[in-house]
mmCIF file of C-alpha atoms in Angstrom:
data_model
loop_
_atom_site.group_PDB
_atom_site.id
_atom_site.type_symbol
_atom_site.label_atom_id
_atom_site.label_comp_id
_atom_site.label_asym_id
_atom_site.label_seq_id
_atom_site.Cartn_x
_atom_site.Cartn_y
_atom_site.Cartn_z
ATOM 1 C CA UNK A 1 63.121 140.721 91.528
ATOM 2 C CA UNK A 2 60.029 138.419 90.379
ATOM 3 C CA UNK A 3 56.827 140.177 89.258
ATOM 4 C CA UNK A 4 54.872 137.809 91.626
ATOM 5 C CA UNK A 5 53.758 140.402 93.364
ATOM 6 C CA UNK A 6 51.890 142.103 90.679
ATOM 7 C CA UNK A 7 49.965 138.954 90.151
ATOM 8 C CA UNK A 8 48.668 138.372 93.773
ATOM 9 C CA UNK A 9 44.848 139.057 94.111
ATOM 10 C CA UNK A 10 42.559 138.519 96.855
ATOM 11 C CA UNK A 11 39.526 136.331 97.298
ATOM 12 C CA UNK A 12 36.097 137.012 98.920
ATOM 13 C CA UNK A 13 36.380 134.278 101.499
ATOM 14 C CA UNK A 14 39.436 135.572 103.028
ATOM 15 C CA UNK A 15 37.078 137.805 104.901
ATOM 16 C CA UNK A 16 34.408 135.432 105.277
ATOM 17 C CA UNK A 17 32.488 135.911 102.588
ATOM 18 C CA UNK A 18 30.958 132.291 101.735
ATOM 19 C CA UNK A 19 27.750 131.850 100.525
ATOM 20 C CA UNK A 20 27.260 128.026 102.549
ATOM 21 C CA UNK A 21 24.213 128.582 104.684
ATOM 22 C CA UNK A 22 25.329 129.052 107.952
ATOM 23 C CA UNK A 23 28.460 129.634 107.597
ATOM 24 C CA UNK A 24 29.056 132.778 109.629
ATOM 25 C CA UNK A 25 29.122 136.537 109.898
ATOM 26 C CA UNK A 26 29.359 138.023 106.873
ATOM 27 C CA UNK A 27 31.486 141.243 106.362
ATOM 28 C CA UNK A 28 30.063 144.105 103.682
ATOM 29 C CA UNK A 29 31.437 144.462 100.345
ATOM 30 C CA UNK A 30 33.108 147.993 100.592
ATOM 31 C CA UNK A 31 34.785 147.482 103.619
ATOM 32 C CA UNK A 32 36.055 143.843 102.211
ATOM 33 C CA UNK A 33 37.199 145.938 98.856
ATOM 34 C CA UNK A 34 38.913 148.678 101.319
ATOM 35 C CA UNK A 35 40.622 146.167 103.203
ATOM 36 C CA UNK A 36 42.229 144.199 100.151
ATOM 37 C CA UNK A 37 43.101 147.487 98.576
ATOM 38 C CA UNK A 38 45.033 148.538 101.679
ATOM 39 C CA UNK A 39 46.596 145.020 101.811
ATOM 40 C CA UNK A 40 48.688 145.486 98.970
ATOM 41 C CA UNK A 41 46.111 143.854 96.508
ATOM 42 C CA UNK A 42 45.326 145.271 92.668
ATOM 43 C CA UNK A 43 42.769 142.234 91.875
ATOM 44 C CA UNK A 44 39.971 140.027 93.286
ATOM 45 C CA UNK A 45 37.537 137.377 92.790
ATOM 46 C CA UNK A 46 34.149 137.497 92.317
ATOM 47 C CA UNK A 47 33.095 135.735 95.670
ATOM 48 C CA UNK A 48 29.311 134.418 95.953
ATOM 49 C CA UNK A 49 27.018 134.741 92.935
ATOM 50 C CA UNK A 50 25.619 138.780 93.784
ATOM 51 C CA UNK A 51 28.078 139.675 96.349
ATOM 52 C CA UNK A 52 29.491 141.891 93.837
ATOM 53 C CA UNK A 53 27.142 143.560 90.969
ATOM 54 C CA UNK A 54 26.355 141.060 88.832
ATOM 55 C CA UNK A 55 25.515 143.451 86.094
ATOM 56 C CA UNK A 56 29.365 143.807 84.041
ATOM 57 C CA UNK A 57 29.072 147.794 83.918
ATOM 58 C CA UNK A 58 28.494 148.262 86.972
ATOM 59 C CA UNK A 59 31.071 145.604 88.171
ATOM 60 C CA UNK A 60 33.799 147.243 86.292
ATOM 61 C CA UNK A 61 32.873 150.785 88.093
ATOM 62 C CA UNK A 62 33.090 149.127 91.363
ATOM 63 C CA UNK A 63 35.872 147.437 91.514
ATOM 64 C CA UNK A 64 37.991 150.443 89.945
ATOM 65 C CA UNK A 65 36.712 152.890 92.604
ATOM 66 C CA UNK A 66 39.106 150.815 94.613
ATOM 67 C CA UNK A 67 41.561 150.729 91.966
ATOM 68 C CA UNK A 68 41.377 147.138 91.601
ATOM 69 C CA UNK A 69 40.325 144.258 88.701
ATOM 70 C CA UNK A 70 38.130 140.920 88.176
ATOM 71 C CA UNK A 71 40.706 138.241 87.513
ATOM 72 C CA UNK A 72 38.039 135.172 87.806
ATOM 73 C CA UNK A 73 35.761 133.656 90.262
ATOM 74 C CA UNK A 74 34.850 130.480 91.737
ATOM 75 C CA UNK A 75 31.659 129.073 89.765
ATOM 76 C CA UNK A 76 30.332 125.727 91.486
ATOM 77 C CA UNK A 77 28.696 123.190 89.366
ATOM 78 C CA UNK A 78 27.010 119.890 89.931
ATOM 79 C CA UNK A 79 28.354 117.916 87.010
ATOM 80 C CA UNK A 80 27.451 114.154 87.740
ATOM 81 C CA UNK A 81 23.334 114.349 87.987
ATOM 82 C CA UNK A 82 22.129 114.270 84.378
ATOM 83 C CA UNK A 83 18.150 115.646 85.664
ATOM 84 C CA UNK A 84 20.210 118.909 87.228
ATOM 85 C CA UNK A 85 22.724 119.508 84.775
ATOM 86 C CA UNK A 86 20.851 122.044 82.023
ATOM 87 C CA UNK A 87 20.010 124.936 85.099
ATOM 88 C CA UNK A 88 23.592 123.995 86.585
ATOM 89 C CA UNK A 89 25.063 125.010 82.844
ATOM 90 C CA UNK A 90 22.676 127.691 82.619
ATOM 91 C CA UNK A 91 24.449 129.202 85.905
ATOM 92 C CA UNK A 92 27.569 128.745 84.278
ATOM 93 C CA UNK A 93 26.670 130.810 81.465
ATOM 94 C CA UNK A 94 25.610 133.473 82.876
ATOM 95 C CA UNK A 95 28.770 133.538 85.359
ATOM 96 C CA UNK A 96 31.302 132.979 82.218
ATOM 97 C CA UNK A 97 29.415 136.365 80.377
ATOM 98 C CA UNK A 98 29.706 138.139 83.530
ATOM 99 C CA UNK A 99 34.057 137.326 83.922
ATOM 100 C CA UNK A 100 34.059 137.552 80.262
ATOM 101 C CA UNK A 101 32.682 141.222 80.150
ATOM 102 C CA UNK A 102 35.270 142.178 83.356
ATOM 103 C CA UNK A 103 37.766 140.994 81.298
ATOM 104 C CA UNK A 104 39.216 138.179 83.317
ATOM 105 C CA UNK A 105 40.561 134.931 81.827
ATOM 106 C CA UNK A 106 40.046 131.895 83.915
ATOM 107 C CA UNK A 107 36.368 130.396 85.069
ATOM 108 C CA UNK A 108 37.368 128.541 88.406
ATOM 109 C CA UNK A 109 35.463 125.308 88.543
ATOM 110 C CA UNK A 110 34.139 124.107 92.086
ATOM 111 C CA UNK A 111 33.209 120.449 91.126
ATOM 112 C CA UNK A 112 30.523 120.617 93.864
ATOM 113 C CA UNK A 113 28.613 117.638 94.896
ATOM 114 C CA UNK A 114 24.984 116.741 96.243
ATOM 115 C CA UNK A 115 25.765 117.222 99.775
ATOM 116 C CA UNK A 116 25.392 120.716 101.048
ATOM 117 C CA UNK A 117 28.433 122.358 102.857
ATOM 118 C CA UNK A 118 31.729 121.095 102.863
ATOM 119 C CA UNK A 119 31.344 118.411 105.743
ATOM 120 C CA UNK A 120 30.557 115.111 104.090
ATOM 121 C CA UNK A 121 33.418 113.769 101.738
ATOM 122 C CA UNK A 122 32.677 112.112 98.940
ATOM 123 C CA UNK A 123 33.567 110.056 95.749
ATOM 124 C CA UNK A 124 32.228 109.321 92.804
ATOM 125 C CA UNK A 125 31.098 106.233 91.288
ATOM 126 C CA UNK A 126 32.283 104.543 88.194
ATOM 127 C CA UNK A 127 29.147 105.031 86.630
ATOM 128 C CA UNK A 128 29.542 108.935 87.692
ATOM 129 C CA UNK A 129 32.703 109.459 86.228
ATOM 130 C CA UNK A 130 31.777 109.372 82.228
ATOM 131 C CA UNK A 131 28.422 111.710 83.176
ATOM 132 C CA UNK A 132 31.008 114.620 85.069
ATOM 133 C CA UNK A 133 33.602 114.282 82.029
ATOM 134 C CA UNK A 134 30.848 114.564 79.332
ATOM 135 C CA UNK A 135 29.408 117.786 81.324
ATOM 136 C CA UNK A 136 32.653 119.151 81.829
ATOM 137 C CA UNK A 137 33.532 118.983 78.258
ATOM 138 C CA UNK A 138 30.170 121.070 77.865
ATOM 139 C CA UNK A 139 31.415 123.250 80.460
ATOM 140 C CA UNK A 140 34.763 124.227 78.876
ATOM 141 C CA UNK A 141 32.513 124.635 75.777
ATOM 142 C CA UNK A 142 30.254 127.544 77.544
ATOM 143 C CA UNK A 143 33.566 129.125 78.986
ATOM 144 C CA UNK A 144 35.330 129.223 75.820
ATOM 145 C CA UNK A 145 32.395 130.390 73.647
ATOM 146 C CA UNK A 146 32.729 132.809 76.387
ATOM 147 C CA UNK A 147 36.265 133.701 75.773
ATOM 148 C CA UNK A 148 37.077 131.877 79.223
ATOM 149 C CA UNK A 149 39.329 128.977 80.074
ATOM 150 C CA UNK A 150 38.069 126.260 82.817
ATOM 151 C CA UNK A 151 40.583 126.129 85.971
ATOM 152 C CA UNK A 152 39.104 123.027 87.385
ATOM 153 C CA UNK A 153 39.500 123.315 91.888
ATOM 154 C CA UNK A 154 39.694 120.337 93.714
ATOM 155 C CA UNK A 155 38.565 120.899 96.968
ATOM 156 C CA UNK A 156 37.275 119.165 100.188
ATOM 157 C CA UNK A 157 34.161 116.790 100.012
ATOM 158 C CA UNK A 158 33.250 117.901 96.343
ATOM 159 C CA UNK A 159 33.505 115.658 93.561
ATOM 160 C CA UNK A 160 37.460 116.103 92.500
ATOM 161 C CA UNK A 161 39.243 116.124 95.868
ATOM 162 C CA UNK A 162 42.723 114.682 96.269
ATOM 163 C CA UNK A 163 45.708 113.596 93.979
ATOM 164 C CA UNK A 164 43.958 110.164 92.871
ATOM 165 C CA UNK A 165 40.636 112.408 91.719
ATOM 166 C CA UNK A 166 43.495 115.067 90.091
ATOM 167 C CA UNK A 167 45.505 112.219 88.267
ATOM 168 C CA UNK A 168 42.374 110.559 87.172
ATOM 169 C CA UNK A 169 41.081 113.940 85.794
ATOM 170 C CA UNK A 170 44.477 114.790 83.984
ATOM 171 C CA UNK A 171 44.542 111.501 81.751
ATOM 172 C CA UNK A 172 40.855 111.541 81.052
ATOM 173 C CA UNK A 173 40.603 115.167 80.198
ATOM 174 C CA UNK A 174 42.099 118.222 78.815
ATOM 175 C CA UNK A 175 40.781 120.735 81.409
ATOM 176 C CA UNK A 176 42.908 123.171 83.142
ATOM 177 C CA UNK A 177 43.689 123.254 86.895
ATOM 178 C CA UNK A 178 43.025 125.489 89.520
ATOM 179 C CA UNK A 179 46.098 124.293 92.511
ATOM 180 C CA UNK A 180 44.094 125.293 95.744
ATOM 181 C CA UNK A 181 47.935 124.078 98.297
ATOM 182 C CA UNK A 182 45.180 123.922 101.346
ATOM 183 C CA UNK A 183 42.287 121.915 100.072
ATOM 184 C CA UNK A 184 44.545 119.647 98.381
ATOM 185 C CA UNK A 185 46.866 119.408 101.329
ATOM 186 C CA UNK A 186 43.611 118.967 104.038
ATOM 187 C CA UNK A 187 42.583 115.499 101.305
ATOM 188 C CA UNK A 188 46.120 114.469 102.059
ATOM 189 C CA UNK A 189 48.054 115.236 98.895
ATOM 190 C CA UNK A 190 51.365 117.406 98.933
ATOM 191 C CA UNK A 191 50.371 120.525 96.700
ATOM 192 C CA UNK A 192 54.065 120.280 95.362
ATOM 193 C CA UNK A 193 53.552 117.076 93.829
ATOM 194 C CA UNK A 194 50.333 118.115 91.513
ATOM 195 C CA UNK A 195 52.787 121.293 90.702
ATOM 196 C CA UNK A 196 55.398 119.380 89.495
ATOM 197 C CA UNK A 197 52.772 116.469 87.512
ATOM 198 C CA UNK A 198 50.783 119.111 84.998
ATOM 199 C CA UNK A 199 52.677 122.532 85.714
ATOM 200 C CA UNK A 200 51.210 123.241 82.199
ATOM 201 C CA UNK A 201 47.830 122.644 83.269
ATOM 202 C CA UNK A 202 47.631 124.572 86.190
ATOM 203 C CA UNK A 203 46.455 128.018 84.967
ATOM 204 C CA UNK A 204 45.076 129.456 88.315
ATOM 205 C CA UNK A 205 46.996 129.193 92.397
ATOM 206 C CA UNK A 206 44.665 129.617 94.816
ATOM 207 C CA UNK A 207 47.527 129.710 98.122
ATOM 208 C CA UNK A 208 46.619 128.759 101.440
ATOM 209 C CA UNK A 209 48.391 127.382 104.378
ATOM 210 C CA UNK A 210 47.200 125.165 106.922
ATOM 211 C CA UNK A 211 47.141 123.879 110.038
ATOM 212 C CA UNK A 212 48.990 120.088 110.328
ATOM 213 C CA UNK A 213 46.765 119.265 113.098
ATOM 214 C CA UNK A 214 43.714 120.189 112.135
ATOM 215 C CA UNK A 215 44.161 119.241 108.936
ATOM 216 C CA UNK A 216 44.472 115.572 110.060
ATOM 217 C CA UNK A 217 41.314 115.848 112.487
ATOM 218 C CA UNK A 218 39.696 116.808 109.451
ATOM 219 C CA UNK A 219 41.163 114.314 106.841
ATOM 220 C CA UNK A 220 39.819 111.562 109.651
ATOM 221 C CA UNK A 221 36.235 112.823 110.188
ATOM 222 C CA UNK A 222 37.098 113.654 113.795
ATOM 223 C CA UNK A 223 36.734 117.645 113.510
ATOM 224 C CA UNK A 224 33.847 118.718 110.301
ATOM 225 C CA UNK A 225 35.517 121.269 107.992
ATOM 226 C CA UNK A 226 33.489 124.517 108.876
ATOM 227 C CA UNK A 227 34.563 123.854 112.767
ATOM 228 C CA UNK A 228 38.053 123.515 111.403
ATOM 229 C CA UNK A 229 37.592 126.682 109.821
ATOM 230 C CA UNK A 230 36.424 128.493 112.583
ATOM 231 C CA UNK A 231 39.349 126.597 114.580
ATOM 232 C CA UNK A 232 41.945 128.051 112.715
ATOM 233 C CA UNK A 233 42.608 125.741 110.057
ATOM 234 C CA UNK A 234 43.532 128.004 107.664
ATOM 235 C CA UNK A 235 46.825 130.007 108.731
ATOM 236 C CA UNK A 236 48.532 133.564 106.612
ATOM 237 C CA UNK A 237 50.997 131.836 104.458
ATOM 238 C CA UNK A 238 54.201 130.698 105.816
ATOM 239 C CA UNK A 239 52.505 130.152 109.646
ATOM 240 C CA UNK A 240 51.230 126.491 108.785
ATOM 241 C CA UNK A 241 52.581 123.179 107.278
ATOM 242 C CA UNK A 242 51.944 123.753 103.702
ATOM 243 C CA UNK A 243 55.097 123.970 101.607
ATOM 244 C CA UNK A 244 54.059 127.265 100.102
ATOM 245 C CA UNK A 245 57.534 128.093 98.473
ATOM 246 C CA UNK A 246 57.477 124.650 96.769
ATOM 247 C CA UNK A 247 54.316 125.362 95.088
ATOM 248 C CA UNK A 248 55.375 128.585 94.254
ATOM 249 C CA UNK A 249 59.340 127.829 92.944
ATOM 250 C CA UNK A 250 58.237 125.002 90.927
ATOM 251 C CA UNK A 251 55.551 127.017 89.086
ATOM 252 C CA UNK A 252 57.608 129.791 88.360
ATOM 253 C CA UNK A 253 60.301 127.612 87.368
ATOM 254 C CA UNK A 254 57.899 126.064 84.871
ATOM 255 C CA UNK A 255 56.451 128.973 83.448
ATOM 256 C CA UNK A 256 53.457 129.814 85.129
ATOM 257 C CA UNK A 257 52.622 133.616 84.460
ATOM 258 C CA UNK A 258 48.842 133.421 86.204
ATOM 259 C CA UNK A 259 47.578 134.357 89.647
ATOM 260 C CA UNK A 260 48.293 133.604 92.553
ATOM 261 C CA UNK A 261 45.278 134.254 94.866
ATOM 262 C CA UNK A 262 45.238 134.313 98.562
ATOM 263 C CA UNK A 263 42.185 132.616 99.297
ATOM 264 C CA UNK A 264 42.476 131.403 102.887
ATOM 265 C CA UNK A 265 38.793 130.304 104.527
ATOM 266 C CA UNK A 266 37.607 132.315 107.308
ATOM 267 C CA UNK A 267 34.606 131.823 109.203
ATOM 268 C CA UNK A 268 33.678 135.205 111.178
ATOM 269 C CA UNK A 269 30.761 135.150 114.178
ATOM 270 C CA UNK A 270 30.894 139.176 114.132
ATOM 271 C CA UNK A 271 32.465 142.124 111.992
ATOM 272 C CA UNK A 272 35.940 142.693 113.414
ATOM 273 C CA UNK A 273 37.449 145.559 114.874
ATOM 274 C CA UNK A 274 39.163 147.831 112.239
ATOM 275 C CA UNK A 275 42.602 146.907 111.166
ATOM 276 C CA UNK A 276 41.911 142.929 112.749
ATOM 277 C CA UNK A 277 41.360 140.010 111.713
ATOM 278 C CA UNK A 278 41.391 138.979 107.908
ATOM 279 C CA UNK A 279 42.751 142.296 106.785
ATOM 280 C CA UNK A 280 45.769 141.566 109.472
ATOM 281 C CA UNK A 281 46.526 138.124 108.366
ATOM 282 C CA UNK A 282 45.996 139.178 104.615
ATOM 283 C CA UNK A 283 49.422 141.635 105.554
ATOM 284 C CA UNK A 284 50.703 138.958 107.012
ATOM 285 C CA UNK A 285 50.723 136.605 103.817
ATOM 286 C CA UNK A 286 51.660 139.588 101.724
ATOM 287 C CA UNK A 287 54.748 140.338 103.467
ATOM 288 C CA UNK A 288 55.591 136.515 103.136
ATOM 289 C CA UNK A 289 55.174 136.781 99.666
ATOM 290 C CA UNK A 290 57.205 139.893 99.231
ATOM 291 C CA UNK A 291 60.130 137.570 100.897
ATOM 292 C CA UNK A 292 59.743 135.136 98.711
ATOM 293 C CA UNK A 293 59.852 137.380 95.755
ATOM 294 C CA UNK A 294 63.170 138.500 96.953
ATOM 295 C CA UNK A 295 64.519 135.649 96.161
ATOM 296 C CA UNK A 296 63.000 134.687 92.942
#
């Protein structure tokens, strides 16, 4: 049998946790940490800047009272504003020390944008493009002083979105990739098709499956993202559209040893009932996996 399983991990947002404004209940750390632990799950993100410790000590101590591990986190950036970019770097540094001293691997790069949330799509310019790529290559700098590589995320409405951003990115830089199947497959791009076009540059999976539907209200402006959310866009693995065991085979196939992380968006509007909700759906995608690894 594969050894996917032992490199599944679990994400912060899959219970809500989001640091938007607005964006909706959020759920407490140790019951979040519980609930992954009794999932199945050995590892987790970070989540939000301070929703765990942010001092590395007491991180470590944390996280292994639930007998789990840091494998990276999601570290947003605005990379195309030269008057904003030294205290957006300055961020990053501190967030590559902190993964650094957990002993995780991989900074995750959310190219963010200027808009706030994740409602307003956007694209940028020509004369934007050289400004990101000269930041970025700072970026990957402060990771890798760090002891870090950069797992750039495309992802809805921020500056690297779909498979034209992705392919763009690829020639005109070096930087790793962080394949997020839903994001990608809400912008309209199969998830397969980046797999099999840089499997050697994807270094990080963030797995999520999706609602066709919604996606598309989404994708056309009719339904904003958050309401999506909260509408069930985001489905346990194998219950939506997204060709999850595509992603997955052709990765393996070519190589890829990192982790996978289930990373589905959830927006709550109260704490659930014990044993409901994300922790259900979390089993849910598990037990898909667990197939799938069967088969491997």
């Amino acid at each position: 049998m594969s050894d996917l399983l032992e490199r599944v991990a679990g994400a912060p947002i899959t219970w809500g946790v989001d640091e938007s404004p607005g964006w909706g209940y959020l759920m407490g750390r140790d019951r979040v940490l519980t609930e992954m632990a009794d999932a199945g799950l050995t590892a987790t993100e970070l989540g939000p800047d301070g929703f765990l410790p942010t001092d590395p000590g007491e991180l470590r101590e944390y996280v292994a009272g639930y007998d789990m591990s840091v494998i990276g986190g999601f570290v947003p950036a605005l990379l195309y504003r030269p008057g904003e970019i030294e205290s957006e770097l300055e961020y990053v540094r501190r967030a590559s020390r902190q993964l650094a001293a957990t002993g995780s691997k991989v900074l995750v790069l959310g190219p963010s944008s200027h808009n706030p949330g994740y409602d307003t799509r956007f694209d940028m310019s020509e004369d934007e493009w050289p400004i990101f790529l000269a930041n970025l290559q700072r970026l990957e700098r402060i990771a890798g002083e760090a002891g870090l590589q950069t797992a750039l995320h495309p992802h809805w409405s921020m500056a690297i979105e779909d498979g034209q951003d992705v392919e763009r990115l690829l020639e005109a830089s070096d930087v790793g990739l962080c394949l997020d199947t839903g994001h990608l497959f809400v912008a309209g791009t199969d998830p397969v098709s980046i797999a099999r076009l840089a499997p050697e540059r994807v270094l990080h999976v963030h797995l999520k499956d999706a609602d066709a539907a919604l996606a598309e209200q989404v994708r056309t402006g009719e339904v904003p993202f958050r309401q999506a959310v909260i509408d069930g866009l985001f489905s346990p693995l194998g219950a939506g559209a997204v060709d999850i065991e595509g992603v997955i085979r052709t990765l393996e196939r070519g190589g890829f040893r990192g982790w996978y992380v289930l990373e589905q968006d959830v927006s709550l509007s109260a704490e659930p009932a014990p044993g409901s909700g994300p922790m259900a759906d979390a089993i849910e995608s598990v037990a898909y996996l667990r197939r799938l690894a069967a088969t491997l």
